[in-house]
XYZ file of N, CA and C in Angstrom:
327
model
N 35.517 -48.702 89.947
C 36.145 -48.913 91.238
C 37.554 -49.398 91.013
N 38.521 -48.783 91.637
C 39.919 -49.178 91.498
C 40.291 -50.052 92.680
N 40.995 -51.115 92.401
C 41.353 -52.089 93.416
C 42.848 -52.053 93.655
N 43.250 -52.000 94.905
C 44.655 -52.052 95.282
C 45.011 -53.514 95.478
N 45.718 -54.105 94.522
C 46.041 -55.528 94.579
C 47.268 -55.806 95.441
N 47.787 -54.823 96.150
C 48.968 -55.033 96.982
C 48.606 -55.583 98.347
N 47.375 -55.981 98.529
C 47.007 -56.565 99.812
C 45.678 -56.063 100.314
N 45.243 -54.918 99.860
C 43.961 -54.383 100.293
C 43.174 -53.937 99.088
N 41.955 -53.542 99.334
C 41.098 -53.093 98.248
C 40.602 -51.702 98.557
N 40.657 -50.848 97.568
C 40.157 -49.491 97.741
C 40.916 -48.757 98.828
N 40.926 -47.480 98.788
C 41.517 -46.678 99.844
C 43.027 -46.733 99.907
N 43.663 -47.635 99.178
C 45.110 -47.748 99.194
C 45.690 -47.086 97.959
N 46.909 -47.447 97.670
C 47.561 -46.929 96.480
C 46.858 -47.450 95.239
N 46.640 -46.566 94.284
C 45.976 -46.981 93.049
C 46.986 -47.202 91.931
N 48.284 -47.051 92.242
C 49.298 -47.255 91.226
C 49.299 -48.723 90.803
N 49.187 -48.961 89.508
C 49.160 -50.303 88.936
C 47.980 -51.145 89.399
N 46.970 -50.539 89.947
C 45.790 -51.271 90.404
C 44.804 -51.397 89.252
N 44.338 -52.630 88.975
C 43.396 -52.792 87.873
C 42.006 -52.294 88.239
N 41.282 -51.861 87.244
C 39.875 -51.561 87.443
C 39.136 -52.884 87.539
N 38.024 -52.902 88.232
C 37.235 -54.120 88.337
C 36.919 -54.650 86.943
N 36.587 -53.773 86.035
C 36.230 -54.195 84.683
C 37.406 -54.806 83.922
N 38.624 -54.601 84.411
C 39.809 -55.150 83.759
C 40.316 -56.423 84.438
N 39.659 -56.852 85.503
C 40.090 -58.058 86.202
C 39.712 -59.306 85.411
N 40.517 -60.321 85.587
C 40.145 -61.622 85.037
C 39.055 -62.196 85.938
N 38.317 -63.185 85.464
C 37.315 -63.814 86.326
C 37.919 -64.345 87.638
N 39.120 -64.904 87.581
C 39.762 -65.431 88.794
C 40.119 -64.297 89.762
N 40.637 -63.189 89.228
C 40.956 -62.043 90.092
C 39.693 -61.497 90.737
N 38.627 -61.380 89.948
C 37.392 -60.849 90.503
C 36.828 -61.787 91.563
N 36.902 -63.093 91.332
C 36.391 -64.055 92.318
C 37.114 -63.892 93.652
N 38.430 -63.730 93.610
C 39.192 -63.533 94.850
C 38.798 -62.224 95.517
N 38.761 -61.154 94.729
C 38.364 -59.851 95.254
C 36.975 -59.921 95.877
N 36.026 -60.503 95.146
C 34.648 -60.589 95.610
C 34.568 -61.368 96.926
N 35.189 -62.523 96.958
C 35.130 -63.351 98.170
C 35.815 -62.670 99.352
N 36.959 -62.033 99.106
C 37.643 -61.308 100.181
C 36.756 -60.206 100.750
N 36.141 -59.432 99.864
C 35.284 -58.335 100.304
C 34.052 -58.842 101.046
N 33.430 -59.890 100.524
C 32.238 -60.457 101.156
C 32.567 -60.984 102.551
N 33.672 -61.691 102.670
C 34.073 -62.223 103.978
C 34.415 -61.102 104.950
N 35.011 -60.030 104.451
C 35.326 -58.892 105.308
C 34.046 -58.230 105.824
N 33.067 -58.054 104.950
C 31.791 -57.465 105.362
C 31.129 -58.352 106.419
N 31.098 -59.659 106.168
C 30.443 -60.561 107.116
C 31.187 -60.605 108.452
N 32.504 -60.539 108.413
C 33.282 -60.484 109.655
C 33.018 -59.207 110.422
N 32.983 -58.092 109.703
C 32.692 -56.807 110.350
C 31.279 -56.803 110.924
N 30.354 -57.457 110.252
C 28.980 -57.539 110.746
C 28.928 -58.268 112.085
N 29.714 -59.316 112.218
C 29.726 -60.073 113.473
C 30.241 -59.233 114.637
N 31.054 -58.220 114.336
C 31.628 -57.376 115.393
C 30.748 -56.175 115.759
N 29.657 -55.966 115.032
C 28.761 -54.847 115.352
C 28.028 -55.191 116.637
N 28.145 -54.310 117.615
C 27.515 -54.529 118.905
C 27.545 -53.220 119.678
N 26.894 -53.193 120.807
C 26.934 -52.019 121.658
C 25.554 -51.548 122.052
N 25.549 -50.465 122.817
C 24.304 -49.898 123.319
C 23.920 -48.604 122.611
N 24.838 -48.036 121.851
C 24.584 -46.775 121.165
C 23.870 -47.064 119.849
N 22.541 -46.852 119.837
C 21.724 -47.190 118.676
C 22.181 -46.411 117.440
N 22.524 -45.151 117.596
C 22.966 -44.347 116.456
C 24.265 -44.910 115.869
N 25.188 -45.304 116.731
C 26.453 -45.868 116.258
C 26.218 -47.204 115.544
N 25.303 -48.000 116.068
C 24.974 -49.282 115.433
C 24.400 -49.034 114.039
N 23.474 -48.090 113.933
C 22.897 -47.764 112.625
C 23.976 -47.284 111.657
N 24.901 -46.462 112.137
C 25.986 -45.975 111.278
C 26.862 -47.125 110.782
N 27.196 -48.037 111.680
C 28.024 -49.185 111.294
C 27.293 -50.058 110.280
N 26.014 -50.301 110.520
C 25.237 -51.141 109.607
C 25.020 -50.438 108.269
N 24.815 -49.125 108.300
C 24.676 -48.369 107.052
C 25.960 -48.455 106.228
N 27.115 -48.401 106.900
C 28.390 -48.542 106.204
C 28.488 -49.923 105.539
N 28.058 -50.956 106.239
C 28.087 -52.306 105.666
C 27.142 -52.424 104.468
N 25.979 -51.787 104.562
C 25.053 -51.773 103.417
C 25.726 -51.098 102.224
N 26.398 -49.973 102.466
C 27.088 -49.267 101.383
C 28.164 -50.139 100.748
N 28.887 -50.894 101.569
C 29.922 -51.781 101.037
C 29.309 -52.907 100.209
N 28.168 -53.428 100.639
C 27.470 -54.457 99.850
C 26.972 -53.873 98.529
N 26.474 -52.647 98.574
C 26.016 -51.994 97.344
C 27.186 -51.776 96.389
N 28.351 -51.427 96.915
C 29.543 -51.261 96.077
C 29.922 -52.598 95.444
N 29.867 -53.656 96.226
C 30.191 -54.988 95.717
C 29.199 -55.404 94.632
N 27.933 -55.073 94.820
C 26.911 -55.357 93.813
C 27.199 -54.575 92.532
N 27.581 -53.322 92.677
C 27.942 -52.512 91.519
C 29.162 -53.076 90.801
N 30.131 -53.538 91.572
C 31.318 -54.147 90.968
C 30.935 -55.404 90.188
N 30.055 -56.206 90.752
C 29.592 -57.410 90.057
C 28.896 -57.040 88.750
N 28.025 -56.050 88.804
C 27.319 -55.619 87.592
C 28.292 -55.114 86.529
N 29.370 -54.486 86.974
C 30.359 -53.938 86.050
C 31.081 -55.037 85.268
N 31.289 -56.188 85.898
C 32.087 -57.244 85.271
C 31.253 -58.464 84.862
N 29.978 -58.438 85.136
C 29.114 -59.616 84.932
C 29.187 -60.188 83.515
N 29.333 -59.349 82.524
C 29.358 -59.830 81.139
C 30.544 -60.747 80.853
N 31.593 -60.658 81.672
C 32.781 -61.482 81.448
C 32.776 -62.762 82.287
N 31.799 -62.902 83.176
C 31.725 -64.076 84.055
C 30.729 -65.081 83.499
N 30.881 -66.330 83.896
C 29.887 -67.311 83.457
C 28.609 -67.119 84.282
N 27.467 -67.489 83.726
C 26.182 -67.240 84.386
C 26.085 -67.841 85.794
N 26.682 -69.014 86.002
C 26.638 -69.628 87.331
C 27.326 -68.725 88.351
N 28.502 -68.214 88.013
C 29.236 -67.358 88.944
C 28.486 -66.063 89.231
N 27.850 -65.515 88.205
C 27.067 -64.293 88.406
C 25.920 -64.568 89.367
N 25.172 -65.640 89.125
C 24.027 -65.977 89.985
C 24.481 -66.283 91.412
N 25.547 -67.030 91.539
C 26.084 -67.364 92.864
C 26.500 -66.096 93.616
N 27.136 -65.176 92.906
C 27.564 -63.913 93.522
C 26.358 -63.056 93.903
N 25.335 -63.038 93.054
C 24.118 -62.294 93.379
C 23.460 -62.859 94.638
N 23.447 -64.181 94.752
C 22.877 -64.809 95.951
C 23.694 -64.464 97.191
N 25.007 -64.424 97.051
C 25.864 -64.067 98.182
C 25.614 -62.625 98.624
N 25.423 -61.726 97.662
C 25.127 -60.323 97.998
C 23.777 -60.229 98.692
N 22.785 -60.942 98.188
C 21.460 -60.941 98.825
C 21.549 -61.462 100.256
N 22.358 -62.493 100.462
C 22.539 -63.037 101.814
C 23.199 -62.004 102.729
N 24.155 -61.241 102.200
C 24.794 -60.183 102.995
C 23.766 -59.142 103.427
N 22.947 -58.692 102.470
C 21.909 -57.713 102.812
C 20.948 -58.295 103.848
N 20.577 -59.549 103.696
C 19.671 -60.194 104.652
C 20.279 -60.289 106.041
N 21.558 -60.610 106.114
C 22.239 -60.694 107.407
C 22.319 -59.329 108.082
N 22.548 -58.301 107.288
C 22.603 -56.941 107.846
C 21.227 -56.542 108.365
N 20.176 -56.843 107.593
C 18.802 -56.538 108.048
C 18.498 -57.249 109.360
N 18.859 -58.525 109.449
C 18.588 -59.300 110.667
C 19.342 -58.719 111.860
N 20.585 -58.319 111.650
C 21.384 -57.734 112.739
C 20.764 -56.408 113.174
N 20.288 -55.623 112.211
C 19.656 -54.345 112.548
C 18.401 -54.575 113.391
N 17.597 -55.540 112.994
C 16.368 -55.863 113.746
C 16.697 -56.368 115.145
N 17.784 -57.111 115.247
C 18.190 -57.658 116.548
C 18.705 -56.572 117.487
N 19.576 -55.702 116.978
C 20.257 -54.754 117.851
C 19.618 -53.379 117.928
N 19.062 -52.923 116.815
C 18.603 -51.530 116.781
C 17.466 -51.364 115.786
N 16.296 -51.905 116.118
C 15.194 -51.751 115.174
C 14.868 -50.264 114.985
N 14.581 -49.918 113.755
C 14.197 -48.520 113.481
C 12.760 -48.324 113.930
N 12.476 -47.147 114.498
C 11.104 -46.882 114.975
C 10.109 -46.783 113.844
């Protein structure tokens, strides 16, 4: 995964952008926390009456959490065990929050 360090992550310019595997632990911590907070903020904004649209939005958030989990796995060997475990717990909490929101707004039949 290539990260655009000019202010956003992914989808932007990849010129001079480090790979996740090339980030320092401090860079990855900032990236991880920024992405996690963005997912959780976007989750709070999911609402509406269109069940299909809600499922699409929640599926997108699940995909972003899965990408973040993959990024963590890619760099885990360079992080201390506490940070890895803490990050894994944060990802699990994200998935749990998405599941709860899905059950609240648009339970699958």
